[in-house]
């Protein structure tokens, strides 16, 4: 381990990230994993980078709580952002979490997802036709971002002509989850929750008056609740719809965008996938591992916890660094190499345990169809200069990827 790595680990502060870090966080992650895998931050929180330590945290929900009320109170004050994030299932422990998760999982069953496939293929083919007609395109705006917005819109049956503002709201609300936010990001996030709630109230009222098919329409399912009479309150219903719309947008956009950029930067792997389209499933898993679109998760200790020789008292904030764990050489051979045929590949891009991503089967399907059909149609695509990064630590991806489809 050289002096530079020691420096990187010693000076790492989640609240003071550098431009170099946003461009390429992996040297820092590697240094932390080797030097200080349970790293205390100046603000008293801890930053975990080893695969096994993340597994411990994900699996022990009693010791590592997902409830964010304590953490978000000083960050958001009494605001709509606070109300939204603390009502979402992902930031709650049982029993609130269990109730909402059961309802959502029911609507994301393997059968429901298989039924979405024909529409998804038709959507991707339509977008590819548009790309072919344009020639000069932005892989994010014209392709990657256009897919999840339609898929999640369909899932909640949001009328097509009303989908336009969803992506902007979603980016603003999730942007407020960055480790440090300024007044402007806070204001943008709050007004996005306000606008989103206003819209959803209308959508829910319409759906109550005219219910959809609960096997396919998540909103109808959430409104009706379980057969045993279990229901969500109005507040839970609205905020969890917002969460669902957000959870599936940016992450899946980034899976597709990161995948096409990574393949372009690794021509041998790109050629291998074009020549062996049957590798698309392992390729999607490898993209999820190599450039995880959700890089950070958070928990709070509920009791004193010992990890890597460090004792953290109860009430400690802990950041789980998925991006670092997914390149841990104790778990993955040659982890810094993109290998689209990698097996096994037990990455943590969707986390694991009680909060494991509820939409992962859908995300995998979207990634596989989008990337394989794009490569099939435009095997010679080339990027026009360096793509523009989103500049976020939590959600890793690109804002814009200018490209010639070839
Ligand atoms: C590549 C795409 C995606 C990635 C990388 C991703 C990643 C994650 C991760 C890491 C978590 C766990 C967060 C934690 O507990 O700290 C999570 C939770 C969740 N995700 Fe995803 N996600 C993706 C796509 C989707 C999609 C498409 C949907 C919905 C259709 C979705 C819905 C959810 C929900 C509802 C949860 C909360 C589960 C719970 O708390 O029980 N995600 N996701």
JSON list of N, CA and C and ligand atoms in Angstrom, two decimals, residues 58 89-90 97 101 104 108 152 155 243-244 247-248 251-252 255 288 293-294 297-299 322 349-351 354-359 362-363 366, ligand 1:
[
{"chain": "A", "resi": 58, "resn": "UNK", "atom": "N", "xyz": [-26.49, -5.59, 6.83]},
{"chain": "A", "resi": 58, "resn": "UNK", "atom": "CA", "xyz": [-27.76, -5.84, 6.14]},
{"chain": "A", "resi": 58, "resn": "UNK", "atom": "C", "xyz": [-28.56, -6.93, 6.83]},
{"chain": "A", "resi": 89, "resn": "UNK", "atom": "N", "xyz": [-40.99, 3.16, 2.88]},
{"chain": "A", "resi": 89, "resn": "UNK", "atom": "CA", "xyz": [-40.70, 1.86, 3.52]},
{"chain": "A", "resi": 89, "resn": "UNK", "atom": "C", "xyz": [-39.22, 1.63, 3.71]},
{"chain": "A", "resi": 90, "resn": "UNK", "atom": "N", "xyz": [-38.40, 2.13, 2.76]},
{"chain": "A", "resi": 90, "resn": "UNK", "atom": "CA", "xyz": [-36.97, 1.84, 2.82]},
{"chain": "A", "resi": 90, "resn": "UNK", "atom": "C", "xyz": [-36.32, 2.45, 4.07]},
{"chain": "A", "resi": 97, "resn": "UNK", "atom": "N", "xyz": [-42.50, -1.15, 7.97]},
{"chain": "A", "resi": 97, "resn": "UNK", "atom": "CA", "xyz": [-41.81, -1.62, 6.77]},
{"chain": "A", "resi": 97, "resn": "UNK", "atom": "C", "xyz": [-42.46, -2.89, 6.21]},
{"chain": "A", "resi": 101, "resn": "UNK", "atom": "N", "xyz": [-44.09, -3.32, 2.46]},
{"chain": "A", "resi": 101, "resn": "UNK", "atom": "CA", "xyz": [-43.31, -4.19, 1.57]},
{"chain": "A", "resi": 101, "resn": "UNK", "atom": "C", "xyz": [-44.18, -5.34, 1.04]},
{"chain": "A", "resi": 104, "resn": "UNK", "atom": "N", "xyz": [-46.35, -4.11, -1.78]},
{"chain": "A", "resi": 104, "resn": "UNK", "atom": "CA", "xyz": [-45.60, -3.80, -3.01]},
{"chain": "A", "resi": 104, "resn": "UNK", "atom": "C", "xyz": [-45.11, -5.08, -3.67]},
{"chain": "A", "resi": 108, "resn": "UNK", "atom": "N", "xyz": [-45.29, -6.91, -7.60]},
{"chain": "A", "resi": 108, "resn": "UNK", "atom": "CA", "xyz": [-44.07, -7.08, -8.40]},
{"chain": "A", "resi": 108, "resn": "UNK", "atom": "C", "xyz": [-43.70, -8.57, -8.48]},
{"chain": "A", "resi": 152, "resn": "UNK", "atom": "N", "xyz": [-42.26, 2.51, -14.83]},
{"chain": "A", "resi": 152, "resn": "UNK", "atom": "CA", "xyz": [-42.85, 2.80, -13.53]},
{"chain": "A", "resi": 152, "resn": "UNK", "atom": "C", "xyz": [-44.18, 3.51, -13.73]},
{"chain": "A", "resi": 155, "resn": "UNK", "atom": "N", "xyz": [-46.55, 0.87, -14.24]},
{"chain": "A", "resi": 155, "resn": "UNK", "atom": "CA", "xyz": [-46.77, 0.11, -13.00]},
{"chain": "A", "resi": 155, "resn": "UNK", "atom": "C", "xyz": [-47.84, 0.77, -12.14]},
{"chain": "A", "resi": 243, "resn": "UNK", "atom": "N", "xyz": [-42.07, 7.17, -3.39]},
{"chain": "A", "resi": 243, "resn": "UNK", "atom": "CA", "xyz": [-40.82, 6.41, -3.25]},
{"chain": "A", "resi": 243, "resn": "UNK", "atom": "C", "xyz": [-40.66, 5.40, -4.39]},
{"chain": "A", "resi": 244, "resn": "UNK", "atom": "N", "xyz": [-41.74, 4.72, -4.68]},
{"chain": "A", "resi": 244, "resn": "UNK", "atom": "CA", "xyz": [-41.68, 3.68, -5.73]},
{"chain": "A", "resi": 244, "resn": "UNK", "atom": "C", "xyz": [-41.32, 4.31, -7.07]},
{"chain": "A", "resi": 247, "resn": "UNK", "atom": "N", "xyz": [-37.62, 5.24, -6.73]},
{"chain": "A", "resi": 247, "resn": "UNK", "atom": "CA", "xyz": [-36.66, 4.14, -6.55]},
{"chain": "A", "resi": 247, "resn": "UNK", "atom": "C", "xyz": [-36.30, 3.49, -7.88]},
{"chain": "A", "resi": 248, "resn": "UNK", "atom": "N", "xyz": [-37.26, 3.47, -8.78]},
{"chain": "A", "resi": 248, "resn": "UNK", "atom": "CA", "xyz": [-37.01, 2.77, -10.03]},
{"chain": "A", "resi": 248, "resn": "UNK", "atom": "C", "xyz": [-36.48, 3.63, -11.15]},
{"chain": "A", "resi": 251, "resn": "UNK", "atom": "N", "xyz": [-31.93, 4.93, -10.60]},
{"chain": "A", "resi": 251, "resn": "UNK", "atom": "CA", "xyz": [-31.10, 3.73, -10.47]},
{"chain": "A", "resi": 251, "resn": "UNK", "atom": "C", "xyz": [-31.08, 2.94, -11.78]},
{"chain": "A", "resi": 252, "resn": "UNK", "atom": "N", "xyz": [-32.25, 2.76, -12.38]},
{"chain": "A", "resi": 252, "resn": "UNK", "atom": "CA", "xyz": [-32.31, 1.94, -13.59]},
{"chain": "A", "resi": 252, "resn": "UNK", "atom": "C", "xyz": [-31.75, 2.71, -14.79]},
{"chain": "A", "resi": 255, "resn": "UNK", "atom": "N", "xyz": [-28.16, 2.17, -14.49]},
{"chain": "A", "resi": 255, "resn": "UNK", "atom": "CA", "xyz": [-27.73, 0.82, -14.88]},
{"chain": "A", "resi": 255, "resn": "UNK", "atom": "C", "xyz": [-27.53, 0.77, -16.40]},
{"chain": "A", "resi": 288, "resn": "UNK", "atom": "N", "xyz": [-23.86, -4.11, -12.75]},
{"chain": "A", "resi": 288, "resn": "UNK", "atom": "CA", "xyz": [-24.37, -3.72, -11.43]},
{"chain": "A", "resi": 288, "resn": "UNK", "atom": "C", "xyz": [-23.26, -3.76, -10.37]},
{"chain": "A", "resi": 293, "resn": "UNK", "atom": "N", "xyz": [-25.21, 1.45, -9.42]},
{"chain": "A", "resi": 293, "resn": "UNK", "atom": "CA", "xyz": [-25.89, 2.75, -9.57]},
{"chain": "A", "resi": 293, "resn": "UNK", "atom": "C", "xyz": [-26.28, 3.34, -8.23]},
{"chain": "A", "resi": 294, "resn": "UNK", "atom": "N", "xyz": [-26.47, 2.51, -7.22]},
{"chain": "A", "resi": 294, "resn": "UNK", "atom": "CA", "xyz": [-26.69, 3.03, -5.87]},
{"chain": "A", "resi": 294, "resn": "UNK", "atom": "C", "xyz": [-25.45, 2.65, -5.05]},
{"chain": "A", "resi": 297, "resn": "UNK", "atom": "N", "xyz": [-25.54, 3.17, 1.22]},
{"chain": "A", "resi": 297, "resn": "UNK", "atom": "CA", "xyz": [-26.75, 2.95, 2.01]},
{"chain": "A", "resi": 297, "resn": "UNK", "atom": "C", "xyz": [-26.46, 3.42, 3.43]},
{"chain": "A", "resi": 298, "resn": "UNK", "atom": "N", "xyz": [-27.50, 3.56, 4.26]},
{"chain": "A", "resi": 298, "resn": "UNK", "atom": "CA", "xyz": [-27.27, 4.04, 5.62]},
{"chain": "A", "resi": 298, "resn": "UNK", "atom": "C", "xyz": [-28.05, 3.25, 6.64]},
{"chain": "A", "resi": 299, "resn": "UNK", "atom": "N", "xyz": [-27.46, 3.12, 7.81]},
{"chain": "A", "resi": 299, "resn": "UNK", "atom": "CA", "xyz": [-28.11, 2.47, 8.94]},
{"chain": "A", "resi": 299, "resn": "UNK", "atom": "C", "xyz": [-27.72, 3.21, 10.21]},
{"chain": "A", "resi": 322, "resn": "UNK", "atom": "N", "xyz": [-21.64, 0.34, -0.88]},
{"chain": "A", "resi": 322, "resn": "UNK", "atom": "CA", "xyz": [-21.88, -0.78, -1.81]},
{"chain": "A", "resi": 322, "resn": "UNK", "atom": "C", "xyz": [-20.80, -0.78, -2.91]},
{"chain": "A", "resi": 349, "resn": "UNK", "atom": "N", "xyz": [-25.37, -4.80, -5.17]},
{"chain": "A", "resi": 349, "resn": "UNK", "atom": "CA", "xyz": [-25.97, -3.61, -5.80]},
{"chain": "A", "resi": 349, "resn": "UNK", "atom": "C", "xyz": [-27.43, -3.42, -5.40]},
{"chain": "A", "resi": 350, "resn": "UNK", "atom": "N", "xyz": [-28.13, -4.51, -5.11]},
{"chain": "A", "resi": 350, "resn": "UNK", "atom": "CA", "xyz": [-29.53, -4.41, -4.66]},
{"chain": "A", "resi": 350, "resn": "UNK", "atom": "C", "xyz": [-29.63, -4.59, -3.14]},
{"chain": "A", "resi": 351, "resn": "UNK", "atom": "N", "xyz": [-28.50, -4.50, -2.43]},
{"chain": "A", "resi": 351, "resn": "UNK", "atom": "CA", "xyz": [-28.43, -4.80, -1.00]},
{"chain": "A", "resi": 351, "resn": "UNK", "atom": "C", "xyz": [-28.81, -6.26, -0.76]},
{"chain": "A", "resi": 354, "resn": "UNK", "atom": "N", "xyz": [-33.65, -7.82, 4.74]},
{"chain": "A", "resi": 354, "resn": "UNK", "atom": "CA", "xyz": [-35.06, -7.41, 4.78]},
{"chain": "A", "resi": 354, "resn": "UNK", "atom": "C", "xyz": [-35.41, -6.30, 3.79]},
{"chain": "A", "resi": 355, "resn": "UNK", "atom": "N", "xyz": [-34.43, -5.42, 3.51]},
{"chain": "A", "resi": 355, "resn": "UNK", "atom": "CA", "xyz": [-34.71, -4.29, 2.62]},
{"chain": "A", "resi": 355, "resn": "UNK", "atom": "C", "xyz": [-34.20, -4.50, 1.20]},
{"chain": "A", "resi": 356, "resn": "UNK", "atom": "N", "xyz": [-33.83, -5.73, 0.88]},
{"chain": "A", "resi": 356, "resn": "UNK", "atom": "CA", "xyz": [-33.30, -5.97, -0.47]},
{"chain": "A", "resi": 356, "resn": "UNK", "atom": "C", "xyz": [-34.27, -5.39, -1.51]},
{"chain": "A", "resi": 357, "resn": "UNK", "atom": "N", "xyz": [-33.69, -4.80, -2.54]},
{"chain": "A", "resi": 357, "resn": "UNK", "atom": "CA", "xyz": [-34.49, -4.08, -3.54]},
{"chain": "A", "resi": 357, "resn": "UNK", "atom": "C", "xyz": [-35.74, -4.86, -3.96]},
{"chain": "A", "resi": 358, "resn": "UNK", "atom": "N", "xyz": [-36.91, -4.22, -3.82]},
{"chain": "A", "resi": 358, "resn": "UNK", "atom": "CA", "xyz": [-38.16, -4.88, -4.17]},
{"chain": "A", "resi": 358, "resn": "UNK", "atom": "C", "xyz": [-38.36, -4.90, -5.68]},
{"chain": "A", "resi": 359, "resn": "UNK", "atom": "N", "xyz": [-37.60, -4.06, -6.40]},
{"chain": "A", "resi": 359, "resn": "UNK", "atom": "CA", "xyz": [-37.80, -3.97, -7.85]},
{"chain": "A", "resi": 359, "resn": "UNK", "atom": "C", "xyz": [-36.67, -4.61, -8.65]},
{"chain": "A", "resi": 362, "resn": "UNK", "atom": "N", "xyz": [-37.42, -6.46, -11.92]},
{"chain": "A", "resi": 362, "resn": "UNK", "atom": "CA", "xyz": [-37.82, -5.52, -12.97]},
{"chain": "A", "resi": 362, "resn": "UNK", "atom": "C", "xyz": [-36.61, -4.77, -13.52]},
{"chain": "A", "resi": 363, "resn": "UNK", "atom": "N", "xyz": [-35.75, -4.31, -12.61]},
{"chain": "A", "resi": 363, "resn": "UNK", "atom": "CA", "xyz": [-34.55, -3.58, -13.04]},
{"chain": "A", "resi": 363, "resn": "UNK", "atom": "C", "xyz": [-33.67, -4.47, -13.92]},
{"chain": "A", "resi": 366, "resn": "UNK", "atom": "N", "xyz": [-35.29, -4.73, -17.35]},
{"chain": "A", "resi": 366, "resn": "UNK", "atom": "CA", "xyz": [-35.11, -3.48, -18.12]},
{"chain": "A", "resi": 366, "resn": "UNK", "atom": "C", "xyz": [-33.67, -3.38, -18.63]},
{"chain": "B", "resi": 1, "resn": "LIG", "atom": "C1", "xyz": [-30.61, -0.88, -11.11]},
{"chain": "B", "resi": 1, "resn": "LIG", "atom": "C2", "xyz": [-31.68, -0.50, -10.49]},
{"chain": "B", "resi": 1, "resn": "LIG", "atom": "C3", "xyz": [-31.85, -0.51, -9.01]},
{"chain": "B", "resi": 1, "resn": "LIG", "atom": "C4", "xyz": [-30.92, -0.52, -8.01]},
{"chain": "B", "resi": 1, "resn": "LIG", "atom": "C5", "xyz": [-29.39, -0.53, -8.15]},
{"chain": "B", "resi": 1, "resn": "LIG", "atom": "C6", "xyz": [-31.64, -0.53, -6.75]},
{"chain": "B", "resi": 1, "resn": "LIG", "atom": "C7", "xyz": [-31.03, -0.58, -5.51]},
{"chain": "B", "resi": 1, "resn": "LIG", "atom": "C8", "xyz": [-31.70, -0.68, -4.30]},
{"chain": "B", "resi": 1, "resn": "LIG", "atom": "C9", "xyz": [-31.06, -0.81, -3.01]},
{"chain": "B", "resi": 1, "resn": "LIG", "atom": "C10", "xyz": [-29.56, -0.87, -2.76]},
{"chain": "B", "resi": 1, "resn": "LIG", "atom": "C11", "xyz": [-32.04, -0.89, -2.07]},
{"chain": "B", "resi": 1, "resn": "LIG", "atom": "C12", "xyz": [-31.88, -1.09, -0.56]},
{"chain": "B", "resi": 1, "resn": "LIG", "atom": "C13", "xyz": [-31.72, 0.21, 0.17]},
{"chain": "B", "resi": 1, "resn": "LIG", "atom": "C14", "xyz": [-31.37, 0.02, 1.64]},
{"chain": "B", "resi": 1, "resn": "LIG", "atom": "O1", "xyz": [-32.05, -0.71, 2.36]},
{"chain": "B", "resi": 1, "resn": "LIG", "atom": "O2", "xyz": [-30.41, 0.63, 2.10]},
{"chain": "B", "resi": 1, "resn": "LIG", "atom": "C15", "xyz": [-33.31, -0.79, -2.78]},
{"chain": "B", "resi": 1, "resn": "LIG", "atom": "C16", "xyz": [-34.55, -0.80, -2.18]},
{"chain": "B", "resi": 1, "resn": "LIG", "atom": "C17", "xyz": [-35.74, -0.69, -2.88]},
{"chain": "B", "resi": 1, "resn": "LIG", "atom": "N1", "xyz": [-35.91, -0.62, -4.24]},
{"chain": "B", "resi": 1, "resn": "LIG", "atom": "FE1", "xyz": [-34.46, -0.68, -5.65]},
{"chain": "B", "resi": 1, "resn": "LIG", "atom": "N2", "xyz": [-32.98, -0.50, -7.01]},
{"chain": "B", "resi": 1, "resn": "LIG", "atom": "C18", "xyz": [-33.17, -0.51, -8.38]},
{"chain": "B", "resi": 1, "resn": "LIG", "atom": "C19", "xyz": [-34.37, -0.49, -9.06]},
{"chain": "B", "resi": 1, "resn": "LIG", "atom": "C20", "xyz": [-35.61, -0.52, -8.48]},
{"chain": "B", "resi": 1, "resn": "LIG", "atom": "C21", "xyz": [-36.87, -0.54, -9.18]},
{"chain": "B", "resi": 1, "resn": "LIG", "atom": "C22", "xyz": [-37.04, -0.63, -10.70]},
{"chain": "B", "resi": 1, "resn": "LIG", "atom": "C23", "xyz": [-37.86, -0.50, -8.24]},
{"chain": "B", "resi": 1, "resn": "LIG", "atom": "C24", "xyz": [-39.36, -0.48, -8.38]},
{"chain": "B", "resi": 1, "resn": "LIG", "atom": "C25", "xyz": [-40.05, -0.82, -9.37]},
{"chain": "B", "resi": 1, "resn": "LIG", "atom": "C26", "xyz": [-37.22, -0.47, -6.94]},
{"chain": "B", "resi": 1, "resn": "LIG", "atom": "C27", "xyz": [-37.88, -0.46, -5.74]},
{"chain": "B", "resi": 1, "resn": "LIG", "atom": "C28", "xyz": [-37.26, -0.55, -4.51]},
{"chain": "B", "resi": 1, "resn": "LIG", "atom": "C29", "xyz": [-38.00, -0.58, -3.26]},
{"chain": "B", "resi": 1, "resn": "LIG", "atom": "C30", "xyz": [-39.53, -0.52, -3.09]},
{"chain": "B", "resi": 1, "resn": "LIG", "atom": "C31", "xyz": [-37.04, -0.66, -2.23]},
{"chain": "B", "resi": 1, "resn": "LIG", "atom": "C32", "xyz": [-37.31, -0.69, -0.73]},
{"chain": "B", "resi": 1, "resn": "LIG", "atom": "C33", "xyz": [-37.33, -2.10, -0.24]},
{"chain": "B", "resi": 1, "resn": "LIG", "atom": "C34", "xyz": [-37.47, -2.20, 1.26]},
{"chain": "B", "resi": 1, "resn": "LIG", "atom": "O3", "xyz": [-37.13, -1.27, 1.99]},
{"chain": "B", "resi": 1, "resn": "LIG", "atom": "O4", "xyz": [-37.95, -3.24, 1.69]},
{"chain": "B", "resi": 1, "resn": "LIG", "atom": "N3", "xyz": [-35.86, -0.48, -7.13]},
{"chain": "B", "resi": 1, "resn": "LIG", "atom": "N4", "xyz": [-33.08, -0.69, -4.14]}
]
